[in-house]
């Protein structure tokens, strides 16, 4: 059976839980659109997250890769269009790193487009009744970092494996603990992610 590597992140900053972790735990091992879902949780660490996801890719040999990240404050599920070759954050990762503005790979292209069908994903998520739109920036924190690492890894190997990133809003549980975030139920977040996977095609 085809395999889809679905990744989430551990909690970070002022978010005591990360709904991406809960969604990945829930979907892991299930079958969606003919893919067996291989779930993994990544560290919020500029030094380790890229190495870890590449290790998972080498082990799983997935037919598609979708990474999920929390975008606290967003109210829609947002497939990301492009990853940029840049690390910059005044907020710490979980190891205290605050990159001041540097390329991820000195020889890498400035940006790499998602190889997931982002338009179709938005359409099908909306068709399922959920708010969705394409996002044109994943920021310059960990989510963009991981998206770039994966896209560049496949590009270097001339592999066309569909891969990219989806940012999701907070869950209700997170919103209540945080105090000031728009939120969805975990069930709806997971349903929107599953809907997006339905349009990731393979030969
Ligand atoms: N969201 C962060 C990093 C981890 C996560 O879930 C981001 O948007 O960069």
PDB file of C-alpha atoms and ligand atoms in Angstrom:
ATOM      1  CA  UNK A   1       0.000   0.000   0.000  1.00  0.00           C
ATOM      2  CA  UNK A   2       1.059   3.605  -0.605  1.00  0.00           C
ATOM      3  CA  UNK A   3       2.372   5.447   2.438  1.00  0.00           C
ATOM      4  CA  UNK A   4       1.891   9.040   3.486  1.00  0.00           C
ATOM      5  CA  UNK A   5       4.180  10.512   6.111  1.00  0.00           C
ATOM      6  CA  UNK A   6       2.144  12.894   8.274  1.00  0.00           C
ATOM      7  CA  UNK A   7       4.108  14.938  10.798  1.00  0.00           C
ATOM      8  CA  UNK A   8       3.085  17.168  13.695  1.00  0.00           C
ATOM      9  CA  UNK A   9       5.051  19.194  16.235  1.00  0.00           C
ATOM     10  CA  UNK A  10       5.500  19.031  19.978  1.00  0.00           C
ATOM     11  CA  UNK A  11       4.196  21.966  22.118  1.00  0.00           C
ATOM     12  CA  UNK A  12       6.219  25.202  21.919  1.00  0.00           C
ATOM     13  CA  UNK A  13       6.346  28.755  23.229  1.00  0.00           C
ATOM     14  CA  UNK A  14       3.133  29.774  25.005  1.00  0.00           C
ATOM     15  CA  UNK A  15       1.145  26.816  23.617  1.00  0.00           C
ATOM     16  CA  UNK A  16       0.950  24.077  26.288  1.00  0.00           C
ATOM     17  CA  UNK A  17      -0.478  21.580  23.803  1.00  0.00           C
ATOM     18  CA  UNK A  18      -0.049  21.238  20.061  1.00  0.00           C
ATOM     19  CA  UNK A  19      -3.184  20.003  18.255  1.00  0.00           C
ATOM     20  CA  UNK A  20      -1.010  18.837  15.333  1.00  0.00           C
ATOM     21  CA  UNK A  21       0.430  16.210  17.663  1.00  0.00           C
ATOM     22  CA  UNK A  22      -3.061  15.024  18.635  1.00  0.00           C
ATOM     23  CA  UNK A  23      -4.219  14.853  15.004  1.00  0.00           C
ATOM     24  CA  UNK A  24      -1.171  12.851  13.968  1.00  0.00           C
ATOM     25  CA  UNK A  25      -1.641  10.428  16.883  1.00  0.00           C
ATOM     26  CA  UNK A  26      -5.262   9.995  15.854  1.00  0.00           C
ATOM     27  CA  UNK A  27      -4.699   9.418  12.137  1.00  0.00           C
ATOM     28  CA  UNK A  28      -1.561   7.335  12.510  1.00  0.00           C
ATOM     29  CA  UNK A  29      -2.043   3.769  11.265  1.00  0.00           C
ATOM     30  CA  UNK A  30      -5.329   4.574   9.530  1.00  0.00           C
ATOM     31  CA  UNK A  31      -5.976   4.441   5.810  1.00  0.00           C
ATOM     32  CA  UNK A  32      -6.938   7.588   3.918  1.00  0.00           C
ATOM     33  CA  UNK A  33      -7.311   7.753   0.129  1.00  0.00           C
ATOM     34  CA  UNK A  34      -5.383   4.508  -0.283  1.00  0.00           C
ATOM     35  CA  UNK A  35      -2.467   5.701   1.856  1.00  0.00           C
ATOM     36  CA  UNK A  36      -1.398   4.136   5.094  1.00  0.00           C
ATOM     37  CA  UNK A  37      -0.718   7.075   7.408  1.00  0.00           C
ATOM     38  CA  UNK A  38       2.728   6.989   9.014  1.00  0.00           C
ATOM     39  CA  UNK A  39       2.691   9.528  11.838  1.00  0.00           C
ATOM     40  CA  UNK A  40       5.691  11.211  13.464  1.00  0.00           C
ATOM     41  CA  UNK A  41       6.117  14.125  15.884  1.00  0.00           C
ATOM     42  CA  UNK A  42       8.951  16.582  15.295  1.00  0.00           C
ATOM     43  CA  UNK A  43      10.904  18.637  17.838  1.00  0.00           C
ATOM     44  CA  UNK A  44      10.569  22.431  17.734  1.00  0.00           C
ATOM     45  CA  UNK A  45      14.317  22.758  17.312  1.00  0.00           C
ATOM     46  CA  UNK A  46      16.096  24.464  14.417  1.00  0.00           C
ATOM     47  CA  UNK A  47      19.038  22.062  14.747  1.00  0.00           C
ATOM     48  CA  UNK A  48      17.141  18.783  14.902  1.00  0.00           C
ATOM     49  CA  UNK A  49      13.796  19.026  13.092  1.00  0.00           C
ATOM     50  CA  UNK A  50      15.247  18.839   9.559  1.00  0.00           C
ATOM     51  CA  UNK A  51      17.494  15.882  10.366  1.00  0.00           C
ATOM     52  CA  UNK A  52      14.624  14.063  12.075  1.00  0.00           C
ATOM     53  CA  UNK A  53      12.128  14.411   9.257  1.00  0.00           C
ATOM     54  CA  UNK A  54      14.746  13.330   6.701  1.00  0.00           C
ATOM     55  CA  UNK A  55      15.457  10.266   8.847  1.00  0.00           C
ATOM     56  CA  UNK A  56      11.732   9.445   8.830  1.00  0.00           C
ATOM     57  CA  UNK A  57      11.615   9.896   5.053  1.00  0.00           C
ATOM     58  CA  UNK A  58      14.570   7.538   4.586  1.00  0.00           C
ATOM     59  CA  UNK A  59      12.984   4.912   6.820  1.00  0.00           C
ATOM     60  CA  UNK A  60       9.368   5.127   5.597  1.00  0.00           C
ATOM     61  CA  UNK A  61      10.082   5.880   1.901  1.00  0.00           C
ATOM     62  CA  UNK A  62       6.709   7.668   1.710  1.00  0.00           C
ATOM     63  CA  UNK A  63       4.748   8.311  -1.478  1.00  0.00           C
ATOM     64  CA  UNK A  64       3.684  11.706  -0.112  1.00  0.00           C
ATOM     65  CA  UNK A  65       4.625  13.922   2.840  1.00  0.00           C
ATOM     66  CA  UNK A  66       2.374  16.367   4.683  1.00  0.00           C
ATOM     67  CA  UNK A  67       3.663  18.295   7.679  1.00  0.00           C
ATOM     68  CA  UNK A  68       1.212  19.987  10.015  1.00  0.00           C
ATOM     69  CA  UNK A  69       1.907  23.019  12.158  1.00  0.00           C
ATOM     70  CA  UNK A  70      -0.119  25.085  14.579  1.00  0.00           C
ATOM     71  CA  UNK A  71      -0.721  28.675  13.504  1.00  0.00           C
ATOM     72  CA  UNK A  72      -2.187  30.075  16.727  1.00  0.00           C
ATOM     73  CA  UNK A  73      -4.500  32.933  15.738  1.00  0.00           C
ATOM     74  CA  UNK A  74      -5.428  31.698  12.261  1.00  0.00           C
ATOM     75  CA  UNK A  75      -9.070  30.799  11.816  1.00  0.00           C
ATOM     76  CA  UNK A  76      -8.768  28.647   8.677  1.00  0.00           C
ATOM     77  CA  UNK A  77      -6.905  25.543   7.615  1.00  0.00           C
ATOM     78  CA  UNK A  78      -4.209  26.905   5.325  1.00  0.00           C
ATOM     79  CA  UNK A  79      -2.088  24.840   2.925  1.00  0.00           C
ATOM     80  CA  UNK A  80       1.183  26.724   2.447  1.00  0.00           C
ATOM     81  CA  UNK A  81       2.191  27.674  -1.092  1.00  0.00           C
ATOM     82  CA  UNK A  82       5.923  28.235  -0.656  1.00  0.00           C
ATOM     83  CA  UNK A  83       8.846  27.649   1.700  1.00  0.00           C
ATOM     84  CA  UNK A  84      11.632  30.246   1.863  1.00  0.00           C
ATOM     85  CA  UNK A  85      15.341  29.632   2.414  1.00  0.00           C
ATOM     86  CA  UNK A  86      15.474  31.610   5.659  1.00  0.00           C
ATOM     87  CA  UNK A  87      15.570  31.085   9.424  1.00  0.00           C
ATOM     88  CA  UNK A  88      14.716  34.096  11.556  1.00  0.00           C
ATOM     89  CA  UNK A  89      12.945  34.363  14.879  1.00  0.00           C
ATOM     90  CA  UNK A  90      13.110  36.592  17.906  1.00  0.00           C
ATOM     91  CA  UNK A  91      11.091  33.922  19.735  1.00  0.00           C
ATOM     92  CA  UNK A  92      12.982  30.924  21.021  1.00  0.00           C
ATOM     93  CA  UNK A  93      12.603  27.388  19.758  1.00  0.00           C
ATOM     94  CA  UNK A  94      12.419  24.703  22.474  1.00  0.00           C
ATOM     95  CA  UNK A  95      16.218  24.680  22.769  1.00  0.00           C
ATOM     96  CA  UNK A  96      16.518  28.456  23.070  1.00  0.00           C
ATOM     97  CA  UNK A  97      17.719  29.101  19.489  1.00  0.00           C
ATOM     98  CA  UNK A  98      16.786  32.482  18.013  1.00  0.00           C
ATOM     99  CA  UNK A  99      18.276  32.587  14.498  1.00  0.00           C
ATOM    100  CA  UNK A 100      18.987  36.151  13.538  1.00  0.00           C
ATOM    101  CA  UNK A 101      18.339  35.781   9.804  1.00  0.00           C
ATOM    102  CA  UNK A 102      20.310  33.212   7.849  1.00  0.00           C
ATOM    103  CA  UNK A 103      19.844  30.923   4.883  1.00  0.00           C
ATOM    104  CA  UNK A 104      18.864  27.340   5.667  1.00  0.00           C
ATOM    105  CA  UNK A 105      21.160  26.136   2.845  1.00  0.00           C
ATOM    106  CA  UNK A 106      23.703  28.590   1.435  1.00  0.00           C
ATOM    107  CA  UNK A 107      23.427  27.009  -2.032  1.00  0.00           C
ATOM    108  CA  UNK A 108      19.648  26.458  -1.934  1.00  0.00           C
ATOM    109  CA  UNK A 109      17.105  28.386  -4.013  1.00  0.00           C
ATOM    110  CA  UNK A 110      15.451  31.365  -2.291  1.00  0.00           C
ATOM    111  CA  UNK A 111      12.074  29.660  -2.311  1.00  0.00           C
ATOM    112  CA  UNK A 112      10.528  26.308  -3.229  1.00  0.00           C
ATOM    113  CA  UNK A 113       6.870  25.847  -4.050  1.00  0.00           C
ATOM    114  CA  UNK A 114       4.836  23.145  -2.331  1.00  0.00           C
ATOM    115  CA  UNK A 115       4.440  20.082  -4.540  1.00  0.00           C
ATOM    116  CA  UNK A 116       1.067  19.326  -2.952  1.00  0.00           C
ATOM    117  CA  UNK A 117      -2.096  20.291  -4.893  1.00  0.00           C
ATOM    118  CA  UNK A 118      -2.747  23.311  -2.645  1.00  0.00           C
ATOM    119  CA  UNK A 119      -5.656  24.731  -4.684  1.00  0.00           C
ATOM    120  CA  UNK A 120      -7.486  21.429  -4.819  1.00  0.00           C
ATOM    121  CA  UNK A 121      -6.873  20.974  -1.111  1.00  0.00           C
ATOM    122  CA  UNK A 122      -8.538  24.292  -0.312  1.00  0.00           C
ATOM    123  CA  UNK A 123     -11.460  23.435  -2.601  1.00  0.00           C
ATOM    124  CA  UNK A 124     -12.085  20.030  -1.059  1.00  0.00           C
ATOM    125  CA  UNK A 125     -11.734  21.308   2.514  1.00  0.00           C
ATOM    126  CA  UNK A 126     -14.330  23.979   1.720  1.00  0.00           C
ATOM    127  CA  UNK A 127     -16.567  21.423   0.033  1.00  0.00           C
ATOM    128  CA  UNK A 128     -16.514  19.518   3.308  1.00  0.00           C
ATOM    129  CA  UNK A 129     -17.848  22.623   5.030  1.00  0.00           C
ATOM    130  CA  UNK A 130     -14.675  24.017   6.610  1.00  0.00           C
ATOM    131  CA  UNK A 131     -13.016  27.435   6.134  1.00  0.00           C
ATOM    132  CA  UNK A 132      -9.783  27.187   4.157  1.00  0.00           C
ATOM    133  CA  UNK A 133      -7.485  29.302   2.020  1.00  0.00           C
ATOM    134  CA  UNK A 134      -3.964  29.135   0.633  1.00  0.00           C
ATOM    135  CA  UNK A 135      -1.339  30.853   2.756  1.00  0.00           C
ATOM    136  CA  UNK A 136       1.508  32.569   0.941  1.00  0.00           C
ATOM    137  CA  UNK A 137       3.906  32.489   3.863  1.00  0.00           C
ATOM    138  CA  UNK A 138       4.714  29.900   6.491  1.00  0.00           C
ATOM    139  CA  UNK A 139       6.805  32.500   8.353  1.00  0.00           C
ATOM    140  CA  UNK A 140      10.496  32.007   9.130  1.00  0.00           C
ATOM    141  CA  UNK A 141      10.148  29.827  12.217  1.00  0.00           C
ATOM    142  CA  UNK A 142      10.092  26.022  12.469  1.00  0.00           C
ATOM    143  CA  UNK A 143       7.206  25.308  10.119  1.00  0.00           C
ATOM    144  CA  UNK A 144       8.793  27.062   7.183  1.00  0.00           C
ATOM    145  CA  UNK A 145      12.108  25.441   8.131  1.00  0.00           C
ATOM    146  CA  UNK A 146      10.733  21.897   8.001  1.00  0.00           C
ATOM    147  CA  UNK A 147       8.798  22.565   4.796  1.00  0.00           C
ATOM    148  CA  UNK A 148      11.954  23.864   3.100  1.00  0.00           C
ATOM    149  CA  UNK A 149      14.089  20.983   4.392  1.00  0.00           C
ATOM    150  CA  UNK A 150      11.739  18.386   2.882  1.00  0.00           C
ATOM    151  CA  UNK A 151      11.186  20.121  -0.454  1.00  0.00           C
ATOM    152  CA  UNK A 152      14.923  20.729  -0.885  1.00  0.00           C
ATOM    153  CA  UNK A 153      15.724  17.124   0.101  1.00  0.00           C
ATOM    154  CA  UNK A 154      13.452  15.728  -2.606  1.00  0.00           C
ATOM    155  CA  UNK A 155      14.659  18.261  -5.149  1.00  0.00           C
ATOM    156  CA  UNK A 156      18.294  17.311  -4.528  1.00  0.00           C
ATOM    157  CA  UNK A 157      17.382  13.689  -5.174  1.00  0.00           C
ATOM    158  CA  UNK A 158      15.277  14.496  -8.239  1.00  0.00           C
ATOM    159  CA  UNK A 159      12.276  12.894  -6.585  1.00  0.00           C
ATOM    160  CA  UNK A 160       8.819  14.231  -7.342  1.00  0.00           C
ATOM    161  CA  UNK A 161       7.203  12.920  -4.138  1.00  0.00           C
ATOM    162  CA  UNK A 162       4.349  15.344  -3.336  1.00  0.00           C
ATOM    163  CA  UNK A 163       5.252  17.207  -0.169  1.00  0.00           C
ATOM    164  CA  UNK A 164       4.398  20.351   1.688  1.00  0.00           C
ATOM    165  CA  UNK A 165       2.840  21.930   4.707  1.00  0.00           C
ATOM    166  CA  UNK A 166      -0.562  22.735   6.198  1.00  0.00           C
ATOM    167  CA  UNK A 167      -1.032  25.219   9.039  1.00  0.00           C
ATOM    168  CA  UNK A 168      -4.035  24.662  11.291  1.00  0.00           C
ATOM    169  CA  UNK A 169      -5.883  26.798  13.841  1.00  0.00           C
ATOM    170  CA  UNK A 170      -5.918  26.096  17.583  1.00  0.00           C
ATOM    171  CA  UNK A 171      -8.144  23.376  19.067  1.00  0.00           C
ATOM    172  CA  UNK A 172     -10.786  24.316  21.651  1.00  0.00           C
ATOM    173  CA  UNK A 173      -8.703  22.795  24.454  1.00  0.00           C
ATOM    174  CA  UNK A 174      -5.699  24.893  23.486  1.00  0.00           C
ATOM    175  CA  UNK A 175      -7.810  28.031  23.080  1.00  0.00           C
ATOM    176  CA  UNK A 176      -9.290  27.647  26.559  1.00  0.00           C
ATOM    177  CA  UNK A 177      -5.872  27.134  28.136  1.00  0.00           C
ATOM    178  CA  UNK A 178      -4.280  29.944  26.133  1.00  0.00           C
ATOM    179  CA  UNK A 179      -7.062  32.470  26.551  1.00  0.00           C
ATOM    180  CA  UNK A 180      -7.152  34.344  23.279  1.00  0.00           C
ATOM    181  CA  UNK A 181      -7.306  32.236  20.115  1.00  0.00           C
ATOM    182  CA  UNK A 182      -9.908  31.308  17.485  1.00  0.00           C
ATOM    183  CA  UNK A 183     -10.407  27.550  17.614  1.00  0.00           C
ATOM    184  CA  UNK A 184     -11.933  24.456  16.020  1.00  0.00           C
ATOM    185  CA  UNK A 185     -12.842  21.096  17.541  1.00  0.00           C
ATOM    186  CA  UNK A 186     -10.118  18.464  17.149  1.00  0.00           C
ATOM    187  CA  UNK A 187     -12.627  16.383  15.238  1.00  0.00           C
ATOM    188  CA  UNK A 188     -13.121  19.121  12.635  1.00  0.00           C
ATOM    189  CA  UNK A 189      -9.377  19.776  12.379  1.00  0.00           C
ATOM    190  CA  UNK A 190      -8.755  16.079  11.715  1.00  0.00           C
ATOM    191  CA  UNK A 191     -11.634  15.927   9.201  1.00  0.00           C
ATOM    192  CA  UNK A 192     -10.191  18.884   7.265  1.00  0.00           C
ATOM    193  CA  UNK A 193      -6.752  17.262   7.155  1.00  0.00           C
ATOM    194  CA  UNK A 194      -8.285  13.996   5.941  1.00  0.00           C
ATOM    195  CA  UNK A 195     -10.217  15.855   3.258  1.00  0.00           C
ATOM    196  CA  UNK A 196      -6.966  17.464   2.063  1.00  0.00           C
ATOM    197  CA  UNK A 197      -5.293  14.044   1.801  1.00  0.00           C
ATOM    198  CA  UNK A 198      -8.126  12.881  -0.486  1.00  0.00           C
ATOM    199  CA  UNK A 199      -6.787  15.053  -3.322  1.00  0.00           C
ATOM    200  CA  UNK A 200      -3.136  14.031  -3.043  1.00  0.00           C
ATOM    201  CA  UNK A 201      -2.933  11.758  -6.058  1.00  0.00           C
ATOM    202  CA  UNK A 202      -0.431   9.105  -7.063  1.00  0.00           C
ATOM    203  CA  UNK A 203       0.215   6.992 -10.151  1.00  0.00           C
TER     204      UNK A 203
HETATM  205  N1  LIG B   1       3.936  25.762  14.610  1.00  0.00           N
HETATM  206  C1  LIG B   1       5.151  26.535  14.538  1.00  0.00           C
HETATM  207  C2  LIG B   1       6.260  25.594  14.869  1.00  0.00           C
HETATM  208  C3  LIG B   1       5.609  24.402  15.475  1.00  0.00           C
HETATM  209  C4  LIG B   1       4.173  24.539  15.156  1.00  0.00           C
HETATM  210  O1  LIG B   1       3.301  23.693  15.364  1.00  0.00           O
HETATM  211  C5  LIG B   1       5.296  27.359  13.261  1.00  0.00           C
HETATM  212  O2  LIG B   1       4.270  27.768  12.704  1.00  0.00           O
HETATM  213  O3  LIG B   1       6.426  27.636  12.832  1.00  0.00           O
END
